Structures are given as C-alpha cells and as structure tokens.
mmCIF file of C-alpha atoms in Angstrom:
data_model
loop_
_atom_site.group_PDB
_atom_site.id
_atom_site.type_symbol
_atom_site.label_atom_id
_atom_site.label_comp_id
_atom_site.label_asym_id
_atom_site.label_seq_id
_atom_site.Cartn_x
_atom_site.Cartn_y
_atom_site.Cartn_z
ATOM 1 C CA UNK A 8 54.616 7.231 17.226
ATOM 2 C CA UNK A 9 53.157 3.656 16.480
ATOM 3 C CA UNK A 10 51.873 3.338 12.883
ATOM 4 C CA UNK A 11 48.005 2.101 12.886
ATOM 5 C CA UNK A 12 47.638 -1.437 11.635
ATOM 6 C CA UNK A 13 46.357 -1.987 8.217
ATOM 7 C CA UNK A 14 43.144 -3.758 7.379
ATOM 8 C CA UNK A 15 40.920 -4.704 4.835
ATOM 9 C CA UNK A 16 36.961 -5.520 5.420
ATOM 10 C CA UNK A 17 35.734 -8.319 4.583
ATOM 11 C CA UNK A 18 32.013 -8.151 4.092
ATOM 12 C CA UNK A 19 29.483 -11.555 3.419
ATOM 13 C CA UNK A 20 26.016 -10.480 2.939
ATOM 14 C CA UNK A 21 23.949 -13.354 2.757
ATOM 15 C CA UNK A 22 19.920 -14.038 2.638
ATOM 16 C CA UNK A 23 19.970 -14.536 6.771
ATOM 17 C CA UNK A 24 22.721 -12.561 7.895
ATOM 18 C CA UNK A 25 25.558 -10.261 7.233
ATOM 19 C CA UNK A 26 29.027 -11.453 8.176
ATOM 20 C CA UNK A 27 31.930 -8.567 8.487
ATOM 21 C CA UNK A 28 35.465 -8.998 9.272
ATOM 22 C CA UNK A 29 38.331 -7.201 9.662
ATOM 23 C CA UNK A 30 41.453 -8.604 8.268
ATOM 24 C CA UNK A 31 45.365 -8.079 8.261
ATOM 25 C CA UNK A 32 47.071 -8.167 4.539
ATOM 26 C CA UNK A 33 48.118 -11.485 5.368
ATOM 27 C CA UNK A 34 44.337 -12.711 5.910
ATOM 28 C CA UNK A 35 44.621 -12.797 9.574
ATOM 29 C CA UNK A 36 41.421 -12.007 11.073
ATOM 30 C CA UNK A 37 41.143 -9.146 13.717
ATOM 31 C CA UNK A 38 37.948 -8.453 14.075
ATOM 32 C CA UNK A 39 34.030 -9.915 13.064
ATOM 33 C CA UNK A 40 30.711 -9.253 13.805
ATOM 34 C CA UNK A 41 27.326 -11.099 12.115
ATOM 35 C CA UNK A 42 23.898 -9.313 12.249
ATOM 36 C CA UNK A 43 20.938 -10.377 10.200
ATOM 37 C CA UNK A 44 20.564 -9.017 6.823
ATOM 38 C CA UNK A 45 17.507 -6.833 6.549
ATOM 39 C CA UNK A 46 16.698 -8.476 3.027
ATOM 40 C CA UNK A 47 12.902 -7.144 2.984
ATOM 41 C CA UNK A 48 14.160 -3.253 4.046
ATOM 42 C CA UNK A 49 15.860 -3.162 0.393
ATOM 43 C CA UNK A 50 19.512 -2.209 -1.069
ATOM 44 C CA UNK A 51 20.375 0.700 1.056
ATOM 45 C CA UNK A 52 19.174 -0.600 4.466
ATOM 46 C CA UNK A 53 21.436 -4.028 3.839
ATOM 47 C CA UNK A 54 24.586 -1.838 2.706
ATOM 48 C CA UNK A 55 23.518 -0.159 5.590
ATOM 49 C CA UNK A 56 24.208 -3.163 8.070
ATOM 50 C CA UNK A 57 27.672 -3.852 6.497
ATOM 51 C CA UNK A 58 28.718 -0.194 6.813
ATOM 52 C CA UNK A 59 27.552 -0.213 10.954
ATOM 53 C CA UNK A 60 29.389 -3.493 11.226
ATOM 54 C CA UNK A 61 32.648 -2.157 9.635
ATOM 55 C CA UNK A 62 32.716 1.280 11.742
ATOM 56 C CA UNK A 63 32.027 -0.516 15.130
ATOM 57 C CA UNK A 64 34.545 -3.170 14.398
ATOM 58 C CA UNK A 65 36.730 -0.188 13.997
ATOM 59 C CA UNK A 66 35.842 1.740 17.208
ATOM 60 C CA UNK A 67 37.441 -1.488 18.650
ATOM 61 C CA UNK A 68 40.200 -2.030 17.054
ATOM 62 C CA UNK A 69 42.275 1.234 15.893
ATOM 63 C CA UNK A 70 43.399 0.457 12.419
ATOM 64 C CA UNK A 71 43.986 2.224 9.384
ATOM 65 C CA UNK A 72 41.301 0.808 6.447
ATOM 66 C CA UNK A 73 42.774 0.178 3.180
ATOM 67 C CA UNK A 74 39.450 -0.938 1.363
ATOM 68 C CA UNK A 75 36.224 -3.324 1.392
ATOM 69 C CA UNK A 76 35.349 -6.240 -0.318
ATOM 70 C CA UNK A 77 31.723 -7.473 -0.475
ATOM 71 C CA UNK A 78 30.672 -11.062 -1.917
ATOM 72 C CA UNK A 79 26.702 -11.083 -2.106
ATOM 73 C CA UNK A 80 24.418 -13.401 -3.325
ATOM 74 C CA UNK A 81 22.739 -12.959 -7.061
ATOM 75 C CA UNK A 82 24.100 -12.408 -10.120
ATOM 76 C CA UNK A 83 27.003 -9.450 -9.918
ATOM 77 C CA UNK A 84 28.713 -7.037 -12.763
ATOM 78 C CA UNK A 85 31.693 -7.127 -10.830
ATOM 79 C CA UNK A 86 33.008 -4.546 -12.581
ATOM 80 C CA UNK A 87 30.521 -2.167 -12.113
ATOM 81 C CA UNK A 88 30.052 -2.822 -8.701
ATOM 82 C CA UNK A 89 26.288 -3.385 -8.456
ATOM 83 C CA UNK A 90 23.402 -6.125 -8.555
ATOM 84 C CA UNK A 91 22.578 -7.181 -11.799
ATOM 85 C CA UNK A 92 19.876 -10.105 -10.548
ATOM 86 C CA UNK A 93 18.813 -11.298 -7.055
ATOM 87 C CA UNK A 94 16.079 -13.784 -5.802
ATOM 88 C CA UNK A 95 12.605 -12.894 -4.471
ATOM 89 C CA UNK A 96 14.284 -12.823 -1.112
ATOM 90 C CA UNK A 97 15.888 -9.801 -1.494
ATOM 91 C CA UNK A 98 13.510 -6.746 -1.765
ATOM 92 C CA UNK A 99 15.193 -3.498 -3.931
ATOM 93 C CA UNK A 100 18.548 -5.257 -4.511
ATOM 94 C CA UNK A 101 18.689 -6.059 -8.104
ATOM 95 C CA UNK A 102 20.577 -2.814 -9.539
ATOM 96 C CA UNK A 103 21.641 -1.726 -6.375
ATOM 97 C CA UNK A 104 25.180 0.411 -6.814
ATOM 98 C CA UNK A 105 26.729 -1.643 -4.260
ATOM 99 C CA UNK A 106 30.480 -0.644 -4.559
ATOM 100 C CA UNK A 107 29.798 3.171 -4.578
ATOM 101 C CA UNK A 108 27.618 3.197 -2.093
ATOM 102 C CA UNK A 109 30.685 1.812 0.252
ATOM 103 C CA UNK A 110 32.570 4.226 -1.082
ATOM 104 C CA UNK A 111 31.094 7.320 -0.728
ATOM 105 C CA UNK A 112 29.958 6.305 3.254
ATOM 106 C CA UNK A 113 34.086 5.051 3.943
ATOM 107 C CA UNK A 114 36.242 7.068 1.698
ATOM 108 C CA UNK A 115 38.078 4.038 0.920
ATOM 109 C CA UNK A 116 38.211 1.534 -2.702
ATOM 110 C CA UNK A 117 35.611 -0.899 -2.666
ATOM 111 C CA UNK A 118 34.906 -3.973 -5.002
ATOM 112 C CA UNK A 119 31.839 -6.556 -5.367
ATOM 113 C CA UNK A 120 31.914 -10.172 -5.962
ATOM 114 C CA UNK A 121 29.422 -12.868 -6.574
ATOM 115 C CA UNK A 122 29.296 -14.908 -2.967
ATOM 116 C CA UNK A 123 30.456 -18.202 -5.027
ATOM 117 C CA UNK A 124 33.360 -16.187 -6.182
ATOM 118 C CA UNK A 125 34.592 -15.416 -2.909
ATOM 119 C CA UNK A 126 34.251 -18.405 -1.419
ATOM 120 C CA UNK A 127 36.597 -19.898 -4.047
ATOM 121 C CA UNK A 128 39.003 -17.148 -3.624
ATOM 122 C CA UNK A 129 38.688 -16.941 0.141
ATOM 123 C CA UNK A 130 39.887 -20.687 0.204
ATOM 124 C CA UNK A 131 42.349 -20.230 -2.641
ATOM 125 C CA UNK A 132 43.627 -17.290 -0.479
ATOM 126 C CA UNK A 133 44.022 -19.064 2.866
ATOM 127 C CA UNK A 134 41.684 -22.296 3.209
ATOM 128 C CA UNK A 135 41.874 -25.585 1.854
ATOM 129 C CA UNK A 136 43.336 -24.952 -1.952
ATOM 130 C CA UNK A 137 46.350 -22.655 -1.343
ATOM 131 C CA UNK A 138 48.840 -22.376 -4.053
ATOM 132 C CA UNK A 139 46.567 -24.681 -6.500
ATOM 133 C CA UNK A 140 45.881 -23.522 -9.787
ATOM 134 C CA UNK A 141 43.102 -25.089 -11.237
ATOM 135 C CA UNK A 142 40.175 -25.592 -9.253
ATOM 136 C CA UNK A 143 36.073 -25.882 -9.033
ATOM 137 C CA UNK A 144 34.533 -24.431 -6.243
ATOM 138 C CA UNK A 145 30.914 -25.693 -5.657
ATOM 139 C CA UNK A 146 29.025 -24.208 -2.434
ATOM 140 C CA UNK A 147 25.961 -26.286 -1.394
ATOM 141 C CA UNK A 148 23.638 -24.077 0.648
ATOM 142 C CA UNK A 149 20.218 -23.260 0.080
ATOM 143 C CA UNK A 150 20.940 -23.301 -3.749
ATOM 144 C CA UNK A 151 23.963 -24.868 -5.805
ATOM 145 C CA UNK A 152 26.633 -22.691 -6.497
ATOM 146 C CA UNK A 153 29.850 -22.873 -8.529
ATOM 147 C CA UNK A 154 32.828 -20.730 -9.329
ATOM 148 C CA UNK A 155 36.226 -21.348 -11.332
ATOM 149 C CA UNK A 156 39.969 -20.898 -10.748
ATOM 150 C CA UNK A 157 41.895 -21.179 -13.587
ATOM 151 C CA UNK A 158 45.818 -20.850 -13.914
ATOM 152 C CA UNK A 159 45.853 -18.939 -10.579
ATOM 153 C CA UNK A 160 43.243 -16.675 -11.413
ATOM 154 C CA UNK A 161 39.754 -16.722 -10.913
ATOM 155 C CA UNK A 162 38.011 -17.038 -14.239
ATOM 156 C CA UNK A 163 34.261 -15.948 -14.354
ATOM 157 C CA UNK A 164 34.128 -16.105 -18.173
ATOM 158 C CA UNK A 165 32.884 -13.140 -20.942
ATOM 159 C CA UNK A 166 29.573 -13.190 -19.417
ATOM 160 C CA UNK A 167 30.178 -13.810 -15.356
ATOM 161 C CA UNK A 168 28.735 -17.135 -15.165
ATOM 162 C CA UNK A 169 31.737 -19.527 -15.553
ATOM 163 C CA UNK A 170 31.319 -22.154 -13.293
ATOM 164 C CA UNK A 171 27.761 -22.249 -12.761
ATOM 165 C CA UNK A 172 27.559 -26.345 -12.342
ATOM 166 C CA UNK A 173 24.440 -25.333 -9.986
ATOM 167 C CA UNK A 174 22.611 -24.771 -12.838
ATOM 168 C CA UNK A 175 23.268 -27.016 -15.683
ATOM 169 C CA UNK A 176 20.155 -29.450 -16.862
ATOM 170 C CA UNK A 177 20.952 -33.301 -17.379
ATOM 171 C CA UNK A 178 20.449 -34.103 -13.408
ATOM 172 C CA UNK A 179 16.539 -35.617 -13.686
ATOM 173 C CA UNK A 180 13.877 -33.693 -14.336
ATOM 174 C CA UNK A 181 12.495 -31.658 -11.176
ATOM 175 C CA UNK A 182 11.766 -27.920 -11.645
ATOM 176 C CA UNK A 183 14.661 -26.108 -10.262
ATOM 177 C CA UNK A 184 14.138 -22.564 -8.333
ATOM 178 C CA UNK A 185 15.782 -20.656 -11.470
ATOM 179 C CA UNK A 186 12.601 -22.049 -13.572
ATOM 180 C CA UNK A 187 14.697 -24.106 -15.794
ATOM 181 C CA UNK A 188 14.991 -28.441 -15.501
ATOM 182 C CA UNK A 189 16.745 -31.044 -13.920
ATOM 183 C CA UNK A 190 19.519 -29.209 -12.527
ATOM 184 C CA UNK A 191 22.068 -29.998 -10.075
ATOM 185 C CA UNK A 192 20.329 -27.843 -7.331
ATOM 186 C CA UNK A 193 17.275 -29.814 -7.242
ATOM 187 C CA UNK A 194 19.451 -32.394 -5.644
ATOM 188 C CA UNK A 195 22.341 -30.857 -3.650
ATOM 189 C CA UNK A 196 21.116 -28.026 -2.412
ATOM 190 C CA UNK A 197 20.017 -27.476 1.414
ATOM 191 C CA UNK A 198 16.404 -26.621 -0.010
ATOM 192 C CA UNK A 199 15.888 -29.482 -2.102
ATOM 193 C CA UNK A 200 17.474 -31.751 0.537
ATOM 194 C CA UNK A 201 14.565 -31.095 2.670
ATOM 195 C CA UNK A 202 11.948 -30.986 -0.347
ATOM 196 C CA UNK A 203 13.546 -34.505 -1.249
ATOM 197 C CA UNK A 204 12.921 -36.249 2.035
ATOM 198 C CA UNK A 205 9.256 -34.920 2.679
ATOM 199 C CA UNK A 206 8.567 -36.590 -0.769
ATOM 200 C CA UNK A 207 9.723 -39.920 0.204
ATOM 201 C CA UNK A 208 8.149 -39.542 3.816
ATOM 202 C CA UNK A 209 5.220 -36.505 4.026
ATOM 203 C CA UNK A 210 7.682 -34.797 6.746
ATOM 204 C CA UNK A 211 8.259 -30.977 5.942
ATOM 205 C CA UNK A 212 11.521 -30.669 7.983
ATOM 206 C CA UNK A 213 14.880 -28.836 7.739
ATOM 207 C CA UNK A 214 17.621 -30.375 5.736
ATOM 208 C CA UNK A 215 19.613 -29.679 9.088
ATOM 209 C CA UNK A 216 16.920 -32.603 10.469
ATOM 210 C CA UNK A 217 17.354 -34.378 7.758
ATOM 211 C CA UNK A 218 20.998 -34.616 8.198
ATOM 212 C CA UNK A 219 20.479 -35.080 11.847
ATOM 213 C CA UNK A 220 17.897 -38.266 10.906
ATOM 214 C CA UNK A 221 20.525 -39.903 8.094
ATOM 215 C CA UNK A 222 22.974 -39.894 11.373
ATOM 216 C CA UNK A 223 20.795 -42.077 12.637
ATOM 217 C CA UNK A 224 20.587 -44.407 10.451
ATOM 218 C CA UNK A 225 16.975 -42.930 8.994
ATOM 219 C CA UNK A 226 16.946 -44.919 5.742
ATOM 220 C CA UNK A 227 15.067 -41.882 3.339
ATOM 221 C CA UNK A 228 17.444 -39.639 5.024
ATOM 222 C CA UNK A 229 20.275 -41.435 3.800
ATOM 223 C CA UNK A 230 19.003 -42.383 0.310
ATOM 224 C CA UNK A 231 18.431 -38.457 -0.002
ATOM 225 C CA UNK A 232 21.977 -37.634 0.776
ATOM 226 C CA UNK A 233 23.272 -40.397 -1.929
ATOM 227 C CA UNK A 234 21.176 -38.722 -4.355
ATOM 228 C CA UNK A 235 22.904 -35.712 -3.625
ATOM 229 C CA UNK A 236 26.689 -37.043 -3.217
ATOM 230 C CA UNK A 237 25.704 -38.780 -6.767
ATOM 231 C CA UNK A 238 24.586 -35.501 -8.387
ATOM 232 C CA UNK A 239 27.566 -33.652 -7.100
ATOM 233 C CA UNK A 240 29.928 -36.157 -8.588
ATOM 234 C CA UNK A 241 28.572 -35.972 -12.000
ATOM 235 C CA UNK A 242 29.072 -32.418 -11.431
ATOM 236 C CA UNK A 243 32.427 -32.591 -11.054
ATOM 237 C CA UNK A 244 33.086 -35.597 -13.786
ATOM 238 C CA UNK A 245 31.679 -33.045 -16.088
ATOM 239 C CA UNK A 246 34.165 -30.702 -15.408
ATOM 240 C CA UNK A 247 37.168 -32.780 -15.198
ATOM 241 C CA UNK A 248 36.100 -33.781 -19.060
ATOM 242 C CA UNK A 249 35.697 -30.454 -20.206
ATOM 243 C CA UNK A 250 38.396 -28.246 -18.427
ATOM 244 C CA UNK A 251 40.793 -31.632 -17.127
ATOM 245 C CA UNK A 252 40.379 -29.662 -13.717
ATOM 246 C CA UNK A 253 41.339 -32.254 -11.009
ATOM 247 C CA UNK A 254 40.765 -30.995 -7.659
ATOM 248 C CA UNK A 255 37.550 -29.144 -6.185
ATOM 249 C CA UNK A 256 36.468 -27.585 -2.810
ATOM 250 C CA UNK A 257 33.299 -27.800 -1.731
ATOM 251 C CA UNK A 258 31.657 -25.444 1.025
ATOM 252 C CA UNK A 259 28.242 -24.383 2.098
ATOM 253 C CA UNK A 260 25.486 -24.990 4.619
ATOM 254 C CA UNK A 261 24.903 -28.878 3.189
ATOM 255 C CA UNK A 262 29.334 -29.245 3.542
ATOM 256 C CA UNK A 263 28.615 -29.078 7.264
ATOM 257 C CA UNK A 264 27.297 -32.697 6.307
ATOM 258 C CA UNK A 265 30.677 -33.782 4.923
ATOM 259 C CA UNK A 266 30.452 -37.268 6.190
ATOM 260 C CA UNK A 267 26.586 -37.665 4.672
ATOM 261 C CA UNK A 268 27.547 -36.692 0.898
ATOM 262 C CA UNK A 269 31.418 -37.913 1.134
ATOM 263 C CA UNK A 270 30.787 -41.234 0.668
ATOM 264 C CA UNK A 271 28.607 -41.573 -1.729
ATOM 265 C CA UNK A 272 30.725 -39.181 -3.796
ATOM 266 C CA UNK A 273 33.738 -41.556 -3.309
ATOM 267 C CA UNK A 274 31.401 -44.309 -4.594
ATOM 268 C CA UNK A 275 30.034 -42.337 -7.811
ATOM 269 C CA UNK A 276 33.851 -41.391 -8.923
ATOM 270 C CA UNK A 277 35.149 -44.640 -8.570
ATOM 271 C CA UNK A 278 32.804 -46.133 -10.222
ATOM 272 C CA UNK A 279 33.517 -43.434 -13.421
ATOM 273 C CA UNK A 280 36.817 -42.096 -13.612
ATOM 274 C CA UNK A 281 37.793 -39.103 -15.521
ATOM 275 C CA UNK A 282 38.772 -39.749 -19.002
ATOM 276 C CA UNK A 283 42.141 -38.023 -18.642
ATOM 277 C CA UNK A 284 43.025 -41.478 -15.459
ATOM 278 C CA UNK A 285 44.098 -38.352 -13.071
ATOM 279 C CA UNK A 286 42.995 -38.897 -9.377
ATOM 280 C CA UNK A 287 40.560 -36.241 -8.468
ATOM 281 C CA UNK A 288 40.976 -34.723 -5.573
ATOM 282 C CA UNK A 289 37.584 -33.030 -3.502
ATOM 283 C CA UNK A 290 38.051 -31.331 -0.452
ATOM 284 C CA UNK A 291 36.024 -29.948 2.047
ATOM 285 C CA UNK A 292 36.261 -26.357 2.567
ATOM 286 C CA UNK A 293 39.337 -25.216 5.128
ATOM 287 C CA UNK A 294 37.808 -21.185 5.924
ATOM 288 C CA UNK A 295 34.190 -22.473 7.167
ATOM 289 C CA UNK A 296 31.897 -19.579 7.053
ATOM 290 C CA UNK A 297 34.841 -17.163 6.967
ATOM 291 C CA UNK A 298 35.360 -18.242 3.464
ATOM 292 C CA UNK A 299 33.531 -15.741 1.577
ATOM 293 C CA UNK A 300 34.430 -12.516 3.705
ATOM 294 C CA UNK A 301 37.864 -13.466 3.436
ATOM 295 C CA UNK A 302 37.508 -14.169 -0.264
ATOM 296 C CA UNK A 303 35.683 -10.513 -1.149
ATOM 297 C CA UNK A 304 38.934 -8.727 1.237
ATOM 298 C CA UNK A 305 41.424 -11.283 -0.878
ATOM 299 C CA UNK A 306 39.847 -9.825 -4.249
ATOM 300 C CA UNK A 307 39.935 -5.686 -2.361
ATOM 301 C CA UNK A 308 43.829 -6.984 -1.578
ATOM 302 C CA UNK A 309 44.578 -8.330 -5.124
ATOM 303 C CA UNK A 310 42.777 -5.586 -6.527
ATOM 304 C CA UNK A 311 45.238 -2.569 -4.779
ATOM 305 C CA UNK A 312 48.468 -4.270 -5.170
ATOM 306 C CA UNK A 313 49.265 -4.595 -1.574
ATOM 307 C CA UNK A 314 52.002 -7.489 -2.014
ATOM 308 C CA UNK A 315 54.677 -5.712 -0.441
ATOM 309 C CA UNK A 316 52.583 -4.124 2.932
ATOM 310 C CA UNK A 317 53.841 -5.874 5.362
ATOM 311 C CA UNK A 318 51.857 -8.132 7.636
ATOM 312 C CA UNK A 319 50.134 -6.668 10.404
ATOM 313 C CA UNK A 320 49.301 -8.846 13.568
ATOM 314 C CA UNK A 321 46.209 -7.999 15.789
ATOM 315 C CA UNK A 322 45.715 -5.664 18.285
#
C-alpha cells in the first residue's frame, strides 16, 4: 500500500487575508489557498478561516498532517501559543489561545509565531539567507517590522521583542502608529509612504501609486522613497554597530519596490560604513509572500524533530 505523503501547514494570517499552504518536510509547497481574514468577526472566526483552508487543501491532496504553524501579526507569547497584543484592526484577537484552538479542531501539534519571525525563518529556511547565521530581517509593509537570527537560531530575546528596528526613536520626530516618536516606521512603512507624499503634494493615494508615480520620474514620489531607503539604512548601521551583524533581508509589501528604496540605501551605506570595515550585505527577500507561511511550518518542522523524514514530493 502507498504511504500518504507528509505535510506540514503553513498558515499566514495577515490584516487583509489569510495565506495557507501545505508543505513537504523539505519546504516544497503542495498546496495554497488565500481568503480574506475576517479581522472584524474576532479570534475564533479568523482561526476559523485557517482551519477551512487547511481541511480543503487536504480534501485535494491526500496527505498525512504532521502539524501547523501560524505566524500572525501583533505581539505573540510564542510559547504559550496565544495573542498577547494586536492593533485596532483586529477585533477579539488580543489573548486569543491561538495554538490550542488548532489543536483541538486538527488533532495535530501546533505552534505560533510573530509574522516578522516567520518571515525571517521562512527565508532562512529556503529563501534568500540559507545557511547564514547571523542575520536582520526587516519587513516593510503597512508597519516596520524586524526580527533576529543569531548563530543559526532565531533569537527573539527575554522579552520577545529582539529585533524590533521598526520601532526604535532617533528617525525624526513624526508620531508613529505605536504612539511613541520618530521611529523608523514613520518612514519605511507602506502607510507612512503614502502619508509622506500627500504631505509634500495634498494627494491621499496608495503607496502602491506612489511607487507607481516615483517610476515615473514624479519628483515627491522619489524624494519619499529616499527618505525611506535613508531610514532603513540607519536601521541597519545601527545594528551592524551593536550586534556586528553583516547581512539583512528585507521583505514586505514596500520590498515589491526594490528598485525605489535600493538605491538610495546603497547611497546612505556608502556614505557611512560600519565601524567593524565588513561589507554589508542586504538582500531582497527570495520566498515573496510565501515567506511567512513557510517560516511558521519551518518553526512546526524544527519544533518536532523531523530531520530524518524523508522528503516527500507532491502529489
């Protein structure tokens, strides 16, 4: 009789939409679906989503599930499994029992990451940074992520913030979304890319037209993406001097932009270099919006020891 395949779920629930996959132990996908994320329906209607996703992915595709990993947005006890804090956008999510939840619908292990945190392990996995041990990840979406990976590990500190360059002050002195000053999201983030331009031009647009209007040579557009390439620069110049961390990925909805902020954060690091005269290397991120579903099934993976399964190929 021919043994069922093996998978692991992969699960990226976001503010817009909910991104599941189904994965072999050697990251190759087999199966994905995207719905939106019910955000305003509360904790148990967005687990909800995931959990449909998962079982309809595996009505087609026969396969024998080994266990789920979720990366979500907010703050995360990883441990625990649940919500600790979550933006206004989410309605009933904050101390939501996430992992248990999963568990008692699928029968099967199931562990919680910040989305940050599986993006960086998602592309340490399988995208752009395999087999590099020290790294800063940095996702620039509608906020400013950041997440580190430290001596192969990923290293989220005593308190799970390690890595937060998002939200460190010394970047000017605009109100940031989190209430505090001056931080880096106020001038990398998707959000603030938009609230940047419509100050310099009375335009409420997307940062998606913005980006769109700097390929066109739209001089505010483009002086609004070298604010940001410059912010994300210092970013990382800070972390080289603290942690002598040389290479970073960088993902997110603003990344899709690559060729908008690259330059600019060529011109900022050459211009500075680190203290320790290492080249720094920043790289776009390889997984593209995979990155954080295949990150939360690397971390289920890592987490049940699954080295020696071998790989499965897709059916």
């Amino acid at each position: 009789m021919t043994r069922s395949p093996e998978v692991i779920a992969g699960v990226d629930i976001g503010g817009t939409t909910t991104q599941v996959i189904l994965c072999a132990t050697d990251f190759g996908i087999v199966g994905r679906l995207e719905v939106p994320t019910p955000a305003a329906e509360g904790g148990p209607a967005m687990v909800g989503a995931a959990l449909d996703c998962i079982r309809r992915l595996l009505d087609r595709t026969p396969a024998r599930l080994l266990a789920v990993g979720i990366g979500a947005a907010g703050v995360v006890d990883a441990r625990a499994g649940r919500i600790l804090v979550a933006s206004d956008s989410f309605r009933d999510w904050a101390g939501f029992e996430v992992t248990s939840e999963v568990q008692r619908a699928l029968g099967v292990p199931a562990f919680l990451d910040n989305d940050v945190n599986a993006f960086l392990r998602g592309e340490a996995a399988a995208g752009a940074v395999v087999g590099v041990p020290h790294v800063l990840g940095m996702t620039l979406g509608t906020g400013v992520g950041g997440a580190l990976w430290l001596d192969g590990a990923l290293h989220d500190g005593p308190h799970g913030a390690a890595g937060e360059i998002g939200h460190v002050p010394g970047f000017g002195e605009l109100p940031c979304t989190c209430g505090g000053r001056g931080h880096l999201e106020t001038l990398a983030s998707g959000r603030s890319i938009a609230a940047r331009y419509g100050e310099r031009t009375g335009r409420s647009v997307s940062a998606r037209r913005v980006a769109e209007s700097a390929a066109r040579g739209d001089t505010d557009a483009l002086a609004v993406y070298e604010a940001a390439g410059a912010g994300v620069a210092r970013a990382i110049l800070i972390t080289a001097g603290l942690l002598d961390v040389t290479t970073f990925v960088i993902g997110g909805g603003v990344s899709r932009s690559w060729s908008l902020v690259e330059p600019s954060i060529r011109r900022a690091l050459a211009a500075e270099p680190p203290v320790s005269g290492r080249p720094l290397r920043v790289l776009p991120a390889g997984l593209g919006g995979d990155a954080v579903a295949i990150g939360a099934a690397a971390r289920a993976r890592a987490e049940l020891k699954v080295d020696e399964i071998q790989p499965t190929t897709a059916v």
